[in-house]
Every structure is written in C-alpha cells, then in structure tokens.
Amino acid sequence: MTSWRLTGLDTPVLLMVSGGSDSTALAYIAATLADAGALGPCALLHVHHHMRGAEADGDAQFAEALAELLGFPFFRCDIDVPQLAAEGHGNQEAVARRERYAAAQEALASFCRRLAVPVSEGRILTAHTADDRIENFYMRSIVGTGPGGFRSMRYRNGLVARPLLDLSRQQLRGYLEERARTGQPVARDEAGALWREDATNAHTDRFRAYVRHKMVPAAREWNPRLGEVMVRTMNQIADEDDMLEAMARKIAERCVEPLGEEPPAAVAAAVGVPVQERAFLLKPAFGEEPRPLQKRVLYQLLREMLPAEARVQSVSIDAVLAAFGLDGAPISGYVDNIQGNIAVSANKKGVRLEPMAVFRARRKRG
C-alpha cells in the first residue's frame, strides 16, 4: 500500500468487504498494517445487494463477524438491486456497482466525520487483484475500450485505492490458509470456511465469469506466467497513458475554452436545458494537434458532457474531428448531432460542442 503511495499513516481507510477471499484477505492485511502503525484508522463496509437470498445474508453475517474480530467499525448498506434494475435504472451489474460505490462514499464521509478529518483525506480500499485486472483486459479487448483502457485498472482513482492489484487470487487464498494454519485469529462462516463463495461466479453465461473460466485458463496454458507478464505489460501501458494524458491536458489548456454557464438562464428555461450543462469551444489551433492527442481531449470533454453511465462512442469523436479540414482549420457551416443530443458546429472561430437545444435556440436568435 505504501509503495504506490495509496494511503498515509494517518489516512482514514474504509475497506469494501464482500466476504470473498480477496476482500477478506484485504481486511486482515489492513489490520496487520494498522497494528504496526503503518496504516491509519480502518472501518469495514459490506453492501448487501439482495440478489442471492440466504447466501447473501450469510455474506453479511460473515463480514460483520470479521469486522468484530478485527475491532473495526462496521457499516452495512442494504440495496435492493433487482428492484432498482426493474425500475429502469440499468442492468443489475451496473446498478450494483454504482450503488456500491455511492454507499462507500457515504460510509467514508461518516467515518471521517467521527474522526474529525476531511473526507478528501480518506480512502476507499477495494480488493481488486491481478486476476481482476487481467479479466478486465480481456473483456475490453472483446468489446472495445477508450484511451488508456488497456491499463485495465488504476492503483488509485480519486478516493478509491486498489492495493492488491499486483497479487493474484491464489496468493491471497494461500495467505488466508496460512493464517489459519499458524493459529492466527480468523473468522469462519457457519460451514467453517475462511471466506464466502459466490456461486454465480461460476456461471459462464455471465461475461466476466466466461472470461475467468474459459479465456484466462486457455491463455495460462500457453504461458504459465501469464499474471506476471500481464501485470508488467499493463503497468507499461499505464506509464505511457499517464504521459499521453499529461500531453492532452496541456493541449486542452491551450486549445479548449469552456463556454462558462451557457446557456443563459433565460435560454435554458425556454428550451428546458439545465444551466449547468457543459459546453466547449475548440479553438482553430486544436485542428493542428496530433490526432491521438485530439482524441484523448475529446474523450474527456464528452465524458463531462454525457451522463455518468454513458460510454463515449468512437463515432462521436470522429464526428467532432470531421469538423476540421485536412489543413486543420475548422470547416465553416459544419453541423452534426452526436450521442447525447450534443450539437457539433463549426465556424472560423472554432468548433462548438453544446446541447442541441441550446444550439437551436442560439441559431434561432440569429
């Protein structure tokens, strides 16, 4: 955890614990570090998704027992994921992930208030492993990904830190078994198991489970050191991605102008668009930048303009780039409508990205 500077010695830490082997190992490791003065105060969060009936109840009981064993404050959050999905809030997997991280933000805020520490100084620790990272890599190779997607996971992303990304699930299970074998305190479920198993992880009709049980084992047959090689490769991709992101930010600073609080309140009321909708002007100089860096800048701008759950489409980025001619200059009169009902329009001043309703109202005003 310290090698990647994921936490400080006084950093309040919220551990997201499902009860599986990875998160159970994370809890023990965090407790060991905290006892040694190498990690700040810890609390444990378990989110009950109400998706697996009595098995999920057992997960919650195990997580609470683990928190009690380690002397950690325990937060439990109950979320009816099937109900939210049925109400049209997304598929169950997406809803579970979104609500789980929202619950973690709330629990961390509560824990930090108890300690009189700003929430910005806290961290949410997840138990993602090298196996999860490799699975993400293969999943993204199948469905496609945006800039930097093949780094697979970041060790830290905002308040969320992933300290176990260099370790395999097998290593963590070996750690749990060694802990029990040497007589160290361990939690067990009603069947005496050292961690909980989610039976749905074996259902290969689910995308991740298919990759986990079909694709990754086949790749390991060709290279038994797949985990080591893939982690090294993804970290190399991450280093290059960080460099390109820094270059893209400099281009954005030079060539992108936020259009402030457009649309004006009166226009927003007239067309039914919130005042806080983001809009941007790409200055003519943007057209002269290298194409890969242009795409990175546009990817970030569209992420800001689209709903959080939306995926930026490559055709949208291509449509914005098409507003610049072969000489890099904006093509006056160019207009297109891309995903999210975003208008792309060009004139000699540059290329504008704005909500379509605002574009139409602006054109109507002349």
PDB file of N, CA and C in Angstrom, residues 137-229:
ATOM      1  N   PHE A 137      -8.824  -6.703 -18.872  1.00  0.00           N
ATOM      2  CA  PHE A 137      -8.058  -6.535 -20.115  1.00  0.00           C
ATOM      3  C   PHE A 137      -8.697  -7.351 -21.241  1.00  0.00           C
ATOM      4  N   TYR A 138      -8.981  -8.616 -20.961  1.00  0.00           N
ATOM      5  CA  TYR A 138      -9.573  -9.467 -21.999  1.00  0.00           C
ATOM      6  C   TYR A 138     -10.993  -9.023 -22.341  1.00  0.00           C
ATOM      7  N   MET A 139     -11.770  -8.618 -21.347  1.00  0.00           N
ATOM      8  CA  MET A 139     -13.131  -8.146 -21.617  1.00  0.00           C
ATOM      9  C   MET A 139     -13.112  -6.927 -22.523  1.00  0.00           C
ATOM     10  N   ARG A 140     -12.204  -6.002 -22.243  1.00  0.00           N
ATOM     11  CA  ARG A 140     -12.126  -4.794 -23.058  1.00  0.00           C
ATOM     12  C   ARG A 140     -11.588  -5.085 -24.448  1.00  0.00           C
ATOM     13  N   SER A 141     -10.752  -6.115 -24.572  1.00  0.00           N
ATOM     14  CA  SER A 141     -10.260  -6.487 -25.902  1.00  0.00           C
ATOM     15  C   SER A 141     -11.384  -7.029 -26.769  1.00  0.00           C
ATOM     16  N   ILE A 142     -12.446  -7.536 -26.131  1.00  0.00           N
ATOM     17  CA  ILE A 142     -13.585  -8.089 -26.871  1.00  0.00           C
ATOM     18  C   ILE A 142     -14.581  -6.993 -27.237  1.00  0.00           C
ATOM     19  N   VAL A 143     -14.907  -6.117 -26.279  1.00  0.00           N
ATOM     20  CA  VAL A 143     -15.967  -5.124 -26.516  1.00  0.00           C
ATOM     21  C   VAL A 143     -15.423  -3.761 -26.927  1.00  0.00           C
ATOM     22  N   GLY A 144     -14.097  -3.581 -26.854  1.00  0.00           N
ATOM     23  CA  GLY A 144     -13.511  -2.288 -27.186  1.00  0.00           C
ATOM     24  C   GLY A 144     -13.367  -1.410 -25.953  1.00  0.00           C
ATOM     25  N   THR A 145     -12.508  -0.389 -26.059  1.00  0.00           N
ATOM     26  CA  THR A 145     -12.267   0.490 -24.917  1.00  0.00           C
ATOM     27  C   THR A 145     -11.755   1.834 -25.408  1.00  0.00           C
ATOM     28  N   GLY A 146     -11.761   2.807 -24.516  1.00  0.00           N
ATOM     29  CA  GLY A 146     -11.296   4.142 -24.852  1.00  0.00           C
ATOM     30  C   GLY A 146      -9.832   4.323 -24.527  1.00  0.00           C
ATOM     31  N   PRO A 147      -9.344   5.574 -24.612  1.00  0.00           N
ATOM     32  CA  PRO A 147      -7.927   5.847 -24.325  1.00  0.00           C
ATOM     33  C   PRO A 147      -7.528   5.341 -22.941  1.00  0.00           C
ATOM     34  N   GLY A 148      -6.422   4.618 -22.887  1.00  0.00           N
ATOM     35  CA  GLY A 148      -5.930   4.121 -21.608  1.00  0.00           C
ATOM     36  C   GLY A 148      -6.669   2.926 -21.064  1.00  0.00           C
ATOM     37  N   GLY A 149      -7.650   2.405 -21.811  1.00  0.00           N
ATOM     38  CA  GLY A 149      -8.463   1.314 -21.289  1.00  0.00           C
ATOM     39  C   GLY A 149      -7.684   0.050 -21.007  1.00  0.00           C
ATOM     40  N   PHE A 150      -6.598  -0.173 -21.746  1.00  0.00           N
ATOM     41  CA  PHE A 150      -5.844  -1.413 -21.567  1.00  0.00           C
ATOM     42  C   PHE A 150      -4.855  -1.347 -20.411  1.00  0.00           C
ATOM     43  N   ARG A 151      -4.823  -0.212 -19.685  1.00  0.00           N
ATOM     44  CA  ARG A 151      -4.114  -0.245 -18.400  1.00  0.00           C
ATOM     45  C   ARG A 151      -4.965  -1.030 -17.415  1.00  0.00           C
ATOM     46  N   SER A 152      -6.240  -1.183 -17.737  1.00  0.00           N
ATOM     47  CA  SER A 152      -7.220  -2.036 -17.068  1.00  0.00           C
ATOM     48  C   SER A 152      -7.733  -1.452 -15.759  1.00  0.00           C
ATOM     49  N   MET A 153      -6.897  -1.200 -14.797  1.00  0.00           N
ATOM     50  CA  MET A 153      -7.328  -0.586 -13.545  1.00  0.00           C
ATOM     51  C   MET A 153      -6.223   0.316 -13.025  1.00  0.00           C
ATOM     52  N   ARG A 154      -6.625   1.387 -12.367  1.00  0.00           N
ATOM     53  CA  ARG A 154      -5.658   2.286 -11.735  1.00  0.00           C
ATOM     54  C   ARG A 154      -5.446   1.866 -10.282  1.00  0.00           C
ATOM     55  N   TYR A 155      -4.225   1.987  -9.814  1.00  0.00           N
ATOM     56  CA  TYR A 155      -3.960   1.718  -8.403  1.00  0.00           C
ATOM     57  C   TYR A 155      -4.720   2.711  -7.525  1.00  0.00           C
ATOM     58  N   ARG A 156      -4.874   3.924  -8.047  1.00  0.00           N
ATOM     59  CA  ARG A 156      -5.675   4.907  -7.322  1.00  0.00           C
ATOM     60  C   ARG A 156      -6.465   5.723  -8.322  1.00  0.00           C
ATOM     61  N   ASN A 157      -7.734   5.947  -7.994  1.00  0.00           N
ATOM     62  CA  ASN A 157      -8.614   6.761  -8.828  1.00  0.00           C
ATOM     63  C   ASN A 157      -9.467   7.615  -7.896  1.00  0.00           C
ATOM     64  N   GLY A 158      -9.024   8.857  -7.668  1.00  0.00           N
ATOM     65  CA  GLY A 158      -9.732   9.693  -6.704  1.00  0.00           C
ATOM     66  C   GLY A 158      -9.545   9.161  -5.301  1.00  0.00           C
ATOM     67  N   LEU A 159     -10.649   8.958  -4.597  1.00  0.00           N
ATOM     68  CA  LEU A 159     -10.586   8.448  -3.227  1.00  0.00           C
ATOM     69  C   LEU A 159     -10.440   6.923  -3.180  1.00  0.00           C
ATOM     70  N   VAL A 160     -10.606   6.268  -4.317  1.00  0.00           N
ATOM     71  CA  VAL A 160     -10.577   4.801  -4.361  1.00  0.00           C
ATOM     72  C   VAL A 160      -9.156   4.315  -4.631  1.00  0.00           C
ATOM     73  N   ALA A 161      -8.674   3.391  -3.798  1.00  0.00           N
ATOM     74  CA  ALA A 161      -7.345   2.809  -3.969  1.00  0.00           C
ATOM     75  C   ALA A 161      -7.462   1.295  -4.037  1.00  0.00           C
ATOM     76  N   ARG A 162      -6.590   0.689  -4.840  1.00  0.00           N
ATOM     77  CA  ARG A 162      -6.612  -0.764  -5.059  1.00  0.00           C
ATOM     78  C   ARG A 162      -5.224  -1.330  -4.746  1.00  0.00           C
ATOM     79  N   PRO A 163      -4.956  -1.631  -3.499  1.00  0.00           N
ATOM     80  CA  PRO A 163      -3.595  -2.014  -3.098  1.00  0.00           C
ATOM     81  C   PRO A 163      -3.181  -3.426  -3.471  1.00  0.00           C
ATOM     82  N   LEU A 164      -4.123  -4.273  -3.931  1.00  0.00           N
ATOM     83  CA  LEU A 164      -3.793  -5.681  -4.178  1.00  0.00           C
ATOM     84  C   LEU A 164      -3.631  -6.009  -5.661  1.00  0.00           C
ATOM     85  N   LEU A 165      -3.514  -5.015  -6.517  1.00  0.00           N
ATOM     86  CA  LEU A 165      -3.503  -5.266  -7.952  1.00  0.00           C
ATOM     87  C   LEU A 165      -2.305  -6.082  -8.428  1.00  0.00           C
ATOM     88  N   ASP A 166      -1.249  -6.123  -7.643  1.00  0.00           N
ATOM     89  CA  ASP A 166      -0.072  -6.906  -8.055  1.00  0.00           C
ATOM     90  C   ASP A 166      -0.111  -8.337  -7.532  1.00  0.00           C
ATOM     91  N   LEU A 167      -1.143  -8.681  -6.774  1.00  0.00           N
ATOM     92  CA  LEU A 167      -1.246 -10.015  -6.170  1.00  0.00           C
ATOM     93  C   LEU A 167      -2.351 -10.818  -6.836  1.00  0.00           C
ATOM     94  N   SER A 168      -2.173 -12.128  -6.901  1.00  0.00           N
ATOM     95  CA  SER A 168      -3.179 -13.000  -7.504  1.00  0.00           C
ATOM     96  C   SER A 168      -4.164 -13.492  -6.453  1.00  0.00           C
ATOM     97  N   ARG A 169      -5.297 -13.950  -6.926  1.00  0.00           N
ATOM     98  CA  ARG A 169      -6.292 -14.536  -6.021  1.00  0.00           C
ATOM     99  C   ARG A 169      -5.716 -15.760  -5.334  1.00  0.00           C
ATOM    100  N   GLN A 170      -4.936 -16.540  -6.052  1.00  0.00           N
ATOM    101  CA  GLN A 170      -4.310 -17.731  -5.463  1.00  0.00           C
ATOM    102  C   GLN A 170      -3.376 -17.349  -4.319  1.00  0.00           C
ATOM    103  N   GLN A 171      -2.613 -16.294  -4.482  1.00  0.00           N
ATOM    104  CA  GLN A 171      -1.711 -15.841  -3.417  1.00  0.00           C
ATOM    105  C   GLN A 171      -2.503 -15.423  -2.183  1.00  0.00           C
ATOM    106  N   LEU A 172      -3.596 -14.728  -2.386  1.00  0.00           N
ATOM    107  CA  LEU A 172      -4.385 -14.259  -1.250  1.00  0.00           C
ATOM    108  C   LEU A 172      -5.064 -15.421  -0.526  1.00  0.00           C
ATOM    109  N   ARG A 173      -5.518 -16.405  -1.269  1.00  0.00           N
ATOM    110  CA  ARG A 173      -6.123 -17.568  -0.619  1.00  0.00           C
ATOM    111  C   ARG A 173      -5.065 -18.366   0.149  1.00  0.00           C
ATOM    112  N   GLY A 174      -3.879 -18.424  -0.411  1.00  0.00           N
ATOM    113  CA  GLY A 174      -2.785 -19.074   0.310  1.00  0.00           C
ATOM    114  C   GLY A 174      -2.472 -18.339   1.605  1.00  0.00           C
ATOM    115  N   TYR A 175      -2.547 -17.014   1.561  1.00  0.00           N
ATOM    116  CA  TYR A 175      -2.314 -16.200   2.762  1.00  0.00           C
ATOM    117  C   TYR A 175      -3.363 -16.505   3.832  1.00  0.00           C
ATOM    118  N   LEU A 176      -4.633 -16.609   3.419  1.00  0.00           N
ATOM    119  CA  LEU A 176      -5.699 -16.902   4.386  1.00  0.00           C
ATOM    120  C   LEU A 176      -5.503 -18.289   4.999  1.00  0.00           C
ATOM    121  N   GLU A 177      -5.171 -19.256   4.166  1.00  0.00           N
ATOM    122  CA  GLU A 177      -4.977 -20.619   4.677  1.00  0.00           C
ATOM    123  C   GLU A 177      -3.766 -20.699   5.604  1.00  0.00           C
ATOM    124  N   GLU A 178      -2.703 -19.972   5.288  1.00  0.00           N
ATOM    125  CA  GLU A 178      -1.520 -19.948   6.143  1.00  0.00           C
ATOM    126  C   GLU A 178      -1.838 -19.268   7.471  1.00  0.00           C
ATOM    127  N   ARG A 179      -2.657 -18.230   7.410  1.00  0.00           N
ATOM    128  CA  ARG A 179      -3.040 -17.537   8.637  1.00  0.00           C
ATOM    129  C   ARG A 179      -3.776 -18.489   9.575  1.00  0.00           C
ATOM    130  N   ALA A 180      -4.705 -19.267   9.025  1.00  0.00           N
ATOM    131  CA  ALA A 180      -5.441 -20.230   9.851  1.00  0.00           C
ATOM    132  C   ALA A 180      -4.522 -21.340  10.345  1.00  0.00           C
ATOM    133  N   ARG A 181      -3.637 -21.817   9.480  1.00  0.00           N
ATOM    134  CA  ARG A 181      -2.744 -22.931   9.833  1.00  0.00           C
ATOM    135  C   ARG A 181      -1.802 -22.576  10.980  1.00  0.00           C
ATOM    136  N   THR A 182      -1.400 -21.296  11.042  1.00  0.00           N
ATOM    137  CA  THR A 182      -0.450 -20.864  12.072  1.00  0.00           C
ATOM    138  C   THR A 182      -1.141 -20.372  13.339  1.00  0.00           C
ATOM    139  N   GLY A 183      -2.466 -20.553  13.401  1.00  0.00           N
ATOM    140  CA  GLY A 183      -3.186 -20.244  14.627  1.00  0.00           C
ATOM    141  C   GLY A 183      -3.512 -18.781  14.844  1.00  0.00           C
ATOM    142  N   GLN A 184      -3.392 -17.960  13.816  1.00  0.00           N
ATOM    143  CA  GLN A 184      -3.770 -16.554  13.964  1.00  0.00           C
ATOM    144  C   GLN A 184      -5.291 -16.436  13.948  1.00  0.00           C
ATOM    145  N   PRO A 185      -5.844 -15.392  14.569  1.00  0.00           N
ATOM    146  CA  PRO A 185      -7.302 -15.250  14.617  1.00  0.00           C
ATOM    147  C   PRO A 185      -7.900 -15.150  13.215  1.00  0.00           C
ATOM    148  N   VAL A 186      -8.941 -15.941  12.970  1.00  0.00           N
ATOM    149  CA  VAL A 186      -9.633 -15.904  11.686  1.00  0.00           C
ATOM    150  C   VAL A 186     -11.131 -15.995  11.918  1.00  0.00           C
ATOM    151  N   ALA A 187     -11.877 -15.405  11.008  1.00  0.00           N
ATOM    152  CA  ALA A 187     -13.336 -15.558  11.016  1.00  0.00           C
ATOM    153  C   ALA A 187     -13.695 -16.742  10.127  1.00  0.00           C
ATOM    154  N   ARG A 188     -14.747 -17.430  10.490  1.00  0.00           N
ATOM    155  CA  ARG A 188     -15.260 -18.542   9.679  1.00  0.00           C
ATOM    156  C   ARG A 188     -16.766 -18.413   9.568  1.00  0.00           C
ATOM    157  N   ASP A 189     -17.310 -18.905   8.440  1.00  0.00           N
ATOM    158  CA  ASP A 189     -18.764 -18.883   8.309  1.00  0.00           C
ATOM    159  C   ASP A 189     -19.356 -20.118   8.979  1.00  0.00           C
ATOM    160  N   GLU A 190     -20.654 -20.327   8.831  1.00  0.00           N
ATOM    161  CA  GLU A 190     -21.322 -21.430   9.516  1.00  0.00           C
ATOM    162  C   GLU A 190     -20.784 -22.798   9.093  1.00  0.00           C
ATOM    163  N   ALA A 191     -20.258 -22.866   7.870  1.00  0.00           N
ATOM    164  CA  ALA A 191     -19.697 -24.133   7.384  1.00  0.00           C
ATOM    165  C   ALA A 191     -18.223 -24.287   7.724  1.00  0.00           C
ATOM    166  N   GLY A 192     -17.663 -23.292   8.407  1.00  0.00           N
ATOM    167  CA  GLY A 192     -16.263 -23.352   8.787  1.00  0.00           C
ATOM    168  C   GLY A 192     -15.306 -22.811   7.738  1.00  0.00           C
ATOM    169  N   ALA A 193     -15.846 -22.220   6.662  1.00  0.00           N
ATOM    170  CA  ALA A 193     -14.993 -21.708   5.586  1.00  0.00           C
ATOM    171  C   ALA A 193     -14.331 -20.400   5.996  1.00  0.00           C
ATOM    172  N   LEU A 194     -13.140 -20.167   5.443  1.00  0.00           N
ATOM    173  CA  LEU A 194     -12.375 -18.960   5.760  1.00  0.00           C
ATOM    174  C   LEU A 194     -12.838 -17.751   4.954  1.00  0.00           C
ATOM    175  N   TRP A 195     -13.622 -17.983   3.932  1.00  0.00           N
ATOM    176  CA  TRP A 195     -14.205 -16.893   3.136  1.00  0.00           C
ATOM    177  C   TRP A 195     -15.484 -17.414   2.502  1.00  0.00           C
ATOM    178  N   ARG A 196     -16.247 -16.514   1.943  1.00  0.00           N
ATOM    179  CA  ARG A 196     -17.517 -16.863   1.325  1.00  0.00           C
ATOM    180  C   ARG A 196     -17.341 -17.047  -0.177  1.00  0.00           C
ATOM    181  N   GLU A 197     -18.065 -17.992  -0.752  1.00  0.00           N
ATOM    182  CA  GLU A 197     -18.033 -18.225  -2.193  1.00  0.00           C
ATOM    183  C   GLU A 197     -19.346 -17.754  -2.806  1.00  0.00           C
ATOM    184  N   ASP A 198     -19.242 -16.990  -3.879  1.00  0.00           N
ATOM    185  CA  ASP A 198     -20.418 -16.567  -4.642  1.00  0.00           C
ATOM    186  C   ASP A 198     -20.596 -17.553  -5.788  1.00  0.00           C
ATOM    187  N   ALA A 199     -21.636 -18.374  -5.695  1.00  0.00           N
ATOM    188  CA  ALA A 199     -21.831 -19.433  -6.694  1.00  0.00           C
ATOM    189  C   ALA A 199     -22.024 -18.878  -8.093  1.00  0.00           C
ATOM    190  N   THR A 200     -22.534 -17.643  -8.208  1.00  0.00           N
ATOM    191  CA  THR A 200     -22.790 -17.077  -9.538  1.00  0.00           C
ATOM    192  C   THR A 200     -21.494 -16.778 -10.287  1.00  0.00           C
ATOM    193  N   ASN A 201     -20.361 -16.749  -9.562  1.00  0.00           N
ATOM    194  CA  ASN A 201     -19.082 -16.508 -10.233  1.00  0.00           C
ATOM    195  C   ASN A 201     -18.705 -17.644 -11.184  1.00  0.00           C
ATOM    196  N   ALA A 202     -19.348 -18.787 -11.020  1.00  0.00           N
ATOM    197  CA  ALA A 202     -19.045 -19.938 -11.877  1.00  0.00           C
ATOM    198  C   ALA A 202     -19.978 -20.026 -13.080  1.00  0.00           C
ATOM    199  N   HIS A 203     -20.975 -19.120 -13.162  1.00  0.00           N
ATOM    200  CA  HIS A 203     -21.940 -19.178 -14.261  1.00  0.00           C
ATOM    201  C   HIS A 203     -21.329 -18.543 -15.510  1.00  0.00           C
ATOM    202  N   THR A 204     -20.929 -19.363 -16.462  1.00  0.00           N
ATOM    203  CA  THR A 204     -20.205 -18.836 -17.617  1.00  0.00           C
ATOM    204  C   THR A 204     -21.113 -18.142 -18.626  1.00  0.00           C
ATOM    205  N   ASP A 205     -22.421 -18.040 -18.348  1.00  0.00           N
ATOM    206  CA  ASP A 205     -23.275 -17.220 -19.206  1.00  0.00           C
ATOM    207  C   ASP A 205     -23.082 -15.739 -18.870  1.00  0.00           C
ATOM    208  N   ARG A 206     -22.422 -15.451 -17.756  1.00  0.00           N
ATOM    209  CA  ARG A 206     -22.065 -14.075 -17.426  1.00  0.00           C
ATOM    210  C   ARG A 206     -20.708 -13.777 -18.049  1.00  0.00           C
ATOM    211  N   PHE A 207     -20.563 -12.566 -18.595  1.00  0.00           N
ATOM    212  CA  PHE A 207     -19.385 -12.211 -19.385  1.00  0.00           C
ATOM    213  C   PHE A 207     -18.095 -12.393 -18.600  1.00  0.00           C
ATOM    214  N   ARG A 208     -18.013 -11.798 -17.398  1.00  0.00           N
ATOM    215  CA  ARG A 208     -16.773 -11.898 -16.630  1.00  0.00           C
ATOM    216  C   ARG A 208     -16.471 -13.349 -16.268  1.00  0.00           C
ATOM    217  N   ALA A 209     -17.497 -14.083 -15.866  1.00  0.00           N
ATOM    218  CA  ALA A 209     -17.268 -15.486 -15.497  1.00  0.00           C
ATOM    219  C   ALA A 209     -16.793 -16.290 -16.706  1.00  0.00           C
ATOM    220  N   TYR A 210     -17.300 -15.952 -17.882  1.00  0.00           N
ATOM    221  CA  TYR A 210     -16.848 -16.644 -19.103  1.00  0.00           C
ATOM    222  C   TYR A 210     -15.363 -16.382 -19.335  1.00  0.00           C
ATOM    223  N   VAL A 211     -14.965 -15.116 -19.214  1.00  0.00           N
ATOM    224  CA  VAL A 211     -13.553 -14.769 -19.403  1.00  0.00           C
ATOM    225  C   VAL A 211     -12.703 -15.460 -18.327  1.00  0.00           C
ATOM    226  N   ARG A 212     -13.188 -15.457 -17.094  1.00  0.00           N
ATOM    227  CA  ARG A 212     -12.426 -16.027 -15.973  1.00  0.00           C
ATOM    228  C   ARG A 212     -12.220 -17.523 -16.136  1.00  0.00           C
ATOM    229  N   HIS A 213     -13.254 -18.239 -16.551  1.00  0.00           N
ATOM    230  CA  HIS A 213     -13.185 -19.705 -16.549  1.00  0.00           C
ATOM    231  C   HIS A 213     -12.859 -20.318 -17.909  1.00  0.00           C
ATOM    232  N   LYS A 214     -12.982 -19.543 -18.974  1.00  0.00           N
ATOM    233  CA  LYS A 214     -12.713 -20.075 -20.311  1.00  0.00           C
ATOM    234  C   LYS A 214     -11.466 -19.460 -20.938  1.00  0.00           C
ATOM    235  N   MET A 215     -11.396 -18.141 -21.015  1.00  0.00           N
ATOM    236  CA  MET A 215     -10.322 -17.483 -21.753  1.00  0.00           C
ATOM    237  C   MET A 215      -9.001 -17.456 -20.991  1.00  0.00           C
ATOM    238  N   VAL A 216      -9.068 -17.031 -19.720  1.00  0.00           N
ATOM    239  CA  VAL A 216      -7.821 -16.899 -18.962  1.00  0.00           C
ATOM    240  C   VAL A 216      -7.126 -18.249 -18.765  1.00  0.00           C
ATOM    241  N   PRO A 217      -7.834 -19.319 -18.408  1.00  0.00           N
ATOM    242  CA  PRO A 217      -7.142 -20.613 -18.289  1.00  0.00           C
ATOM    243  C   PRO A 217      -6.497 -21.052 -19.600  1.00  0.00           C
ATOM    244  N   ALA A 218      -7.152 -20.774 -20.728  1.00  0.00           N
ATOM    245  CA  ALA A 218      -6.564 -21.143 -22.019  1.00  0.00           C
ATOM    246  C   ALA A 218      -5.271 -20.365 -22.263  1.00  0.00           C
ATOM    247  N   ALA A 219      -5.274 -19.091 -21.891  1.00  0.00           N
ATOM    248  CA  ALA A 219      -4.060 -18.274 -22.050  1.00  0.00           C
ATOM    249  C   ALA A 219      -2.950 -18.766 -21.128  1.00  0.00           C
ATOM    250  N   ARG A 220      -3.310 -19.210 -19.932  1.00  0.00           N
ATOM    251  CA  ARG A 220      -2.294 -19.715 -18.996  1.00  0.00           C
ATOM    252  C   ARG A 220      -1.652 -21.008 -19.495  1.00  0.00           C
ATOM    253  N   GLU A 221      -2.385 -21.778 -20.297  1.00  0.00           N
ATOM    254  CA  GLU A 221      -1.791 -22.996 -20.859  1.00  0.00           C
ATOM    255  C   GLU A 221      -0.619 -22.648 -21.772  1.00  0.00           C
ATOM    256  N   TRP A 222      -0.723 -21.523 -22.468  1.00  0.00           N
ATOM    257  CA  TRP A 222       0.363 -21.071 -23.332  1.00  0.00           C
ATOM    258  C   TRP A 222       1.481 -20.408 -22.536  1.00  0.00           C
ATOM    259  N   ASN A 223       1.104 -19.714 -21.459  1.00  0.00           N
ATOM    260  CA  ASN A 223       2.115 -19.023 -20.647  1.00  0.00           C
ATOM    261  C   ASN A 223       1.747 -19.135 -19.176  1.00  0.00           C
ATOM    262  N   PRO A 224       2.338 -20.069 -18.448  1.00  0.00           N
ATOM    263  CA  PRO A 224       2.028 -20.236 -17.024  1.00  0.00           C
ATOM    264  C   PRO A 224       2.321 -18.978 -16.197  1.00  0.00           C
ATOM    265  N   ARG A 225       3.165 -18.092 -16.718  1.00  0.00           N
ATOM    266  CA  ARG A 225       3.492 -16.849 -16.008  1.00  0.00           C
ATOM    267  C   ARG A 225       2.641 -15.688 -16.511  1.00  0.00           C
ATOM    268  N   LEU A 226       1.438 -16.010 -16.959  1.00  0.00           N
ATOM    269  CA  LEU A 226       0.561 -15.002 -17.551  1.00  0.00           C
ATOM    270  C   LEU A 226       0.343 -13.817 -16.617  1.00  0.00           C
ATOM    271  N   GLY A 227       0.074 -14.081 -15.340  1.00  0.00           N
ATOM    272  CA  GLY A 227      -0.203 -12.996 -14.403  1.00  0.00           C
ATOM    273  C   GLY A 227       0.940 -12.012 -14.316  1.00  0.00           C
ATOM    274  N   GLU A 228       2.141 -12.524 -14.129  1.00  0.00           N
ATOM    275  CA  GLU A 228       3.319 -11.670 -14.018  1.00  0.00           C
ATOM    276  C   GLU A 228       3.532 -10.848 -15.291  1.00  0.00           C
ATOM    277  N   VAL A 229       3.403 -11.517 -16.436  1.00  0.00           N
ATOM    278  CA  VAL A 229       3.629 -10.846 -17.720  1.00  0.00           C
ATOM    279  C   VAL A 229       2.564  -9.783 -17.969  1.00  0.00           C
TER     280      VAL A 229
END
